[in-house]
Amino acid sequence: MPVKGILVGVLAIAGSAVFVRSRLLIAEVSGPSMAPTLVPGDRVLTYRTAGRPVFAPGQVVVLRDPDRAASRRPGLWLIKRVVAVGGQAAPAGLPADVVPVGHLVVLGDNGRLSRDSRCFGFVPMTDVVGRAIRKMGS
């Protein structure tokens, strides 16, 4: 009996580790675009999105760079704040008055130093990797 109990415990721990790794990731901030909220070196625990994620203005998200060709560091993620979702009014300066369904407007908290929707337009929700759930510090 004790061997069976140990085996069940080991399998439960292994299964939990696989689940956690598939749903959570840690993203590291490398630039000043989200300062003062997030600064270079901060790490952000992120819940990976799947299926039909729901986003709301104010949430911080990790996304694939929508303008990969213009990125100085292709393959890296961006961390930005959602300011509008599909069906909502788009901020001035974007290509339409209303955010298309299935898209987001994301901006950096430090607008002067942020490459965000003002540069690359609406972000397809499929480009969002996950939603930040906790700042872990530097």
mmCIF file of C-alpha atoms in Angstrom:
data_model
loop_
_atom_site.group_PDB
_atom_site.id
_atom_site.type_symbol
_atom_site.label_atom_id
_atom_site.label_comp_id
_atom_site.label_asym_id
_atom_site.label_seq_id
_atom_site.Cartn_x
_atom_site.Cartn_y
_atom_site.Cartn_z
ATOM 1 C CA MET A 1 0.000 0.000 0.000
ATOM 2 C CA PRO A 2 2.670 2.609 0.824
ATOM 3 C CA VAL A 3 4.288 2.171 -2.625
ATOM 4 C CA LYS A 4 0.938 2.741 -4.331
ATOM 5 C CA GLY A 5 0.354 5.889 -2.260
ATOM 6 C CA ILE A 6 3.804 7.237 -3.112
ATOM 7 C CA LEU A 7 3.247 6.515 -6.812
ATOM 8 C CA VAL A 8 -0.098 8.329 -6.756
ATOM 9 C CA GLY A 9 1.548 11.297 -5.010
ATOM 10 C CA VAL A 10 4.401 11.444 -7.525
ATOM 11 C CA LEU A 11 1.966 11.278 -10.450
ATOM 12 C CA ALA A 12 -0.176 14.030 -8.918
ATOM 13 C CA ILE A 13 2.854 16.281 -8.473
ATOM 14 C CA ALA A 14 4.064 15.581 -12.020
ATOM 15 C CA GLY A 15 0.610 16.257 -13.444
ATOM 16 C CA SER A 16 0.362 19.506 -11.500
ATOM 17 C CA ALA A 17 3.785 20.611 -12.747
ATOM 18 C CA VAL A 18 2.785 19.960 -16.366
ATOM 19 C CA PHE A 19 -0.467 21.877 -15.878
ATOM 20 C CA VAL A 20 1.254 24.860 -14.243
ATOM 21 C CA ARG A 21 3.928 24.998 -16.951
ATOM 22 C CA SER A 22 1.322 24.911 -19.697
ATOM 23 C CA ARG A 23 -0.807 27.693 -18.141
ATOM 24 C CA LEU A 24 1.728 30.059 -16.558
ATOM 25 C CA LEU A 25 4.814 31.837 -17.816
ATOM 26 C CA ILE A 26 7.175 34.456 -16.487
ATOM 27 C CA ALA A 27 7.913 37.428 -18.731
ATOM 28 C CA GLU A 28 10.765 39.817 -18.001
ATOM 29 C CA VAL A 29 10.465 43.535 -18.675
ATOM 30 C CA SER A 30 13.336 44.805 -20.822
ATOM 31 C CA GLY A 31 12.363 48.386 -21.667
ATOM 32 C CA PRO A 32 10.872 51.532 -20.104
ATOM 33 C CA SER A 33 7.504 51.531 -21.927
ATOM 34 C CA MET A 34 5.502 50.419 -18.862
ATOM 35 C CA ALA A 35 7.285 52.606 -16.284
ATOM 36 C CA PRO A 36 6.597 53.415 -13.549
ATOM 37 C CA THR A 37 4.305 50.367 -13.186
ATOM 38 C CA LEU A 38 6.900 47.946 -14.551
ATOM 39 C CA VAL A 39 10.580 48.736 -15.005
ATOM 40 C CA PRO A 40 13.412 46.886 -16.747
ATOM 41 C CA GLY A 41 14.294 43.759 -14.805
ATOM 42 C CA ASP A 42 10.826 43.269 -13.319
ATOM 43 C CA ARG A 43 9.328 39.838 -13.847
ATOM 44 C CA VAL A 44 5.623 39.344 -14.452
ATOM 45 C CA LEU A 45 3.718 36.126 -13.747
ATOM 46 C CA THR A 46 1.396 35.643 -16.695
ATOM 47 C CA TYR A 47 -1.614 33.366 -17.182
ATOM 48 C CA ARG A 48 -1.532 32.002 -20.732
ATOM 49 C CA THR A 49 -4.722 32.648 -22.648
ATOM 50 C CA ALA A 50 -6.517 29.823 -24.406
ATOM 51 C CA GLY A 51 -9.808 29.309 -26.166
ATOM 52 C CA ARG A 52 -11.824 32.515 -26.162
ATOM 53 C CA PRO A 53 -10.082 34.833 -23.747
ATOM 54 C CA VAL A 54 -11.870 37.863 -22.363
ATOM 55 C CA PHE A 55 -9.889 41.052 -21.904
ATOM 56 C CA ALA A 56 -10.880 44.317 -20.271
ATOM 57 C CA PRO A 57 -9.423 47.805 -20.314
ATOM 58 C CA GLY A 58 -6.837 48.218 -17.589
ATOM 59 C CA GLN A 59 -5.445 44.688 -17.790
ATOM 60 C CA VAL A 60 -1.752 44.225 -18.545
ATOM 61 C CA VAL A 61 -1.073 41.654 -21.253
ATOM 62 C CA VAL A 62 1.920 39.944 -22.823
ATOM 63 C CA LEU A 63 1.700 39.784 -26.606
ATOM 64 C CA ARG A 64 3.657 38.799 -29.667
ATOM 65 C CA ASP A 65 5.036 41.847 -31.449
ATOM 66 C CA PRO A 66 2.387 42.621 -34.118
ATOM 67 C CA ASP A 67 5.000 44.475 -36.154
ATOM 68 C CA ARG A 68 7.682 41.784 -36.115
ATOM 69 C CA ALA A 69 9.439 43.258 -39.157
ATOM 70 C CA ALA A 70 9.934 46.621 -37.412
ATOM 71 C CA SER A 71 10.976 45.090 -34.122
ATOM 72 C CA ARG A 72 14.580 45.606 -33.166
ATOM 73 C CA ARG A 73 14.453 42.287 -31.324
ATOM 74 C CA PRO A 74 12.173 39.880 -33.216
ATOM 75 C CA GLY A 75 10.836 36.946 -31.247
ATOM 76 C CA LEU A 76 10.490 38.884 -28.010
ATOM 77 C CA TRP A 77 7.159 39.674 -26.413
ATOM 78 C CA LEU A 78 5.737 43.068 -25.574
ATOM 79 C CA ILE A 79 4.048 43.947 -22.270
ATOM 80 C CA LYS A 80 1.307 46.574 -22.591
ATOM 81 C CA ARG A 81 -1.942 47.738 -21.003
ATOM 82 C CA VAL A 82 -5.300 47.104 -22.705
ATOM 83 C CA VAL A 83 -7.130 50.411 -23.210
ATOM 84 C CA ALA A 84 -9.965 49.279 -25.510
ATOM 85 C CA VAL A 85 -11.445 46.001 -26.759
ATOM 86 C CA GLY A 86 -13.524 45.032 -29.784
ATOM 87 C CA GLY A 87 -16.650 47.151 -30.146
ATOM 88 C CA GLN A 88 -15.382 50.001 -27.958
ATOM 89 C CA ALA A 89 -14.382 53.464 -29.120
ATOM 90 C CA ALA A 90 -10.795 53.612 -30.326
ATOM 91 C CA PRO A 91 -8.491 56.319 -29.002
ATOM 92 C CA ALA A 92 -7.694 59.160 -31.382
ATOM 93 C CA GLY A 93 -4.963 58.511 -33.919
ATOM 94 C CA LEU A 94 -5.886 54.927 -34.740
ATOM 95 C CA PRO A 95 -7.155 53.813 -38.167
ATOM 96 C CA ALA A 96 -10.839 53.531 -37.147
ATOM 97 C CA ASP A 97 -13.248 55.052 -34.631
ATOM 98 C CA VAL A 98 -14.245 51.659 -33.206
ATOM 99 C CA VAL A 99 -11.976 48.740 -32.295
ATOM 100 C CA PRO A 100 -12.757 45.782 -34.581
ATOM 101 C CA VAL A 101 -14.196 42.676 -32.916
ATOM 102 C CA GLY A 102 -11.411 40.259 -32.021
ATOM 103 C CA HIS A 103 -8.870 43.055 -31.595
ATOM 104 C CA LEU A 104 -7.446 45.189 -28.788
ATOM 105 C CA VAL A 105 -5.830 48.572 -28.388
ATOM 106 C CA VAL A 106 -2.744 48.352 -26.166
ATOM 107 C CA LEU A 107 -0.630 51.225 -24.883
ATOM 108 C CA GLY A 108 2.442 51.492 -22.699
ATOM 109 C CA ASP A 109 2.080 53.390 -19.425
ATOM 110 C CA ASN A 110 5.053 55.541 -20.459
ATOM 111 C CA GLY A 111 3.628 56.845 -23.734
ATOM 112 C CA ARG A 112 6.686 58.816 -24.795
ATOM 113 C CA LEU A 113 8.831 55.681 -24.785
ATOM 114 C CA SER A 114 6.321 53.061 -25.907
ATOM 115 C CA ARG A 115 5.916 51.277 -29.216
ATOM 116 C CA ASP A 116 2.268 50.271 -29.033
ATOM 117 C CA SER A 117 -1.063 50.521 -30.896
ATOM 118 C CA ARG A 118 -0.202 54.098 -31.826
ATOM 119 C CA CYS A 119 2.589 52.578 -33.943
ATOM 120 C CA PHE A 120 1.161 49.246 -35.113
ATOM 121 C CA GLY A 121 -2.611 49.719 -34.836
ATOM 122 C CA PHE A 122 -5.129 47.222 -33.524
ATOM 123 C CA VAL A 123 -3.764 43.990 -32.063
ATOM 124 C CA PRO A 124 -5.458 40.700 -32.980
ATOM 125 C CA MET A 125 -6.438 38.848 -29.811
ATOM 126 C CA THR A 126 -4.629 35.831 -31.276
ATOM 127 C CA ASP A 127 -1.346 37.727 -30.742
ATOM 128 C CA VAL A 128 -1.923 37.901 -26.975
ATOM 129 C CA VAL A 129 0.130 35.306 -25.121
ATOM 130 C CA GLY A 130 -1.385 35.909 -21.707
ATOM 131 C CA ARG A 131 -2.696 38.232 -19.028
ATOM 132 C CA ALA A 132 -0.368 39.483 -16.305
ATOM 133 C CA ILE A 133 -1.551 38.321 -12.904
ATOM 134 C CA ARG A 134 1.262 39.399 -10.597
ATOM 135 C CA LYS A 135 4.410 41.483 -10.585
ATOM 136 C CA MET A 136 7.190 39.385 -9.125
ATOM 137 C CA GLY A 137 9.753 42.162 -8.750
ATOM 138 C CA SER A 138 13.267 42.444 -10.116
#
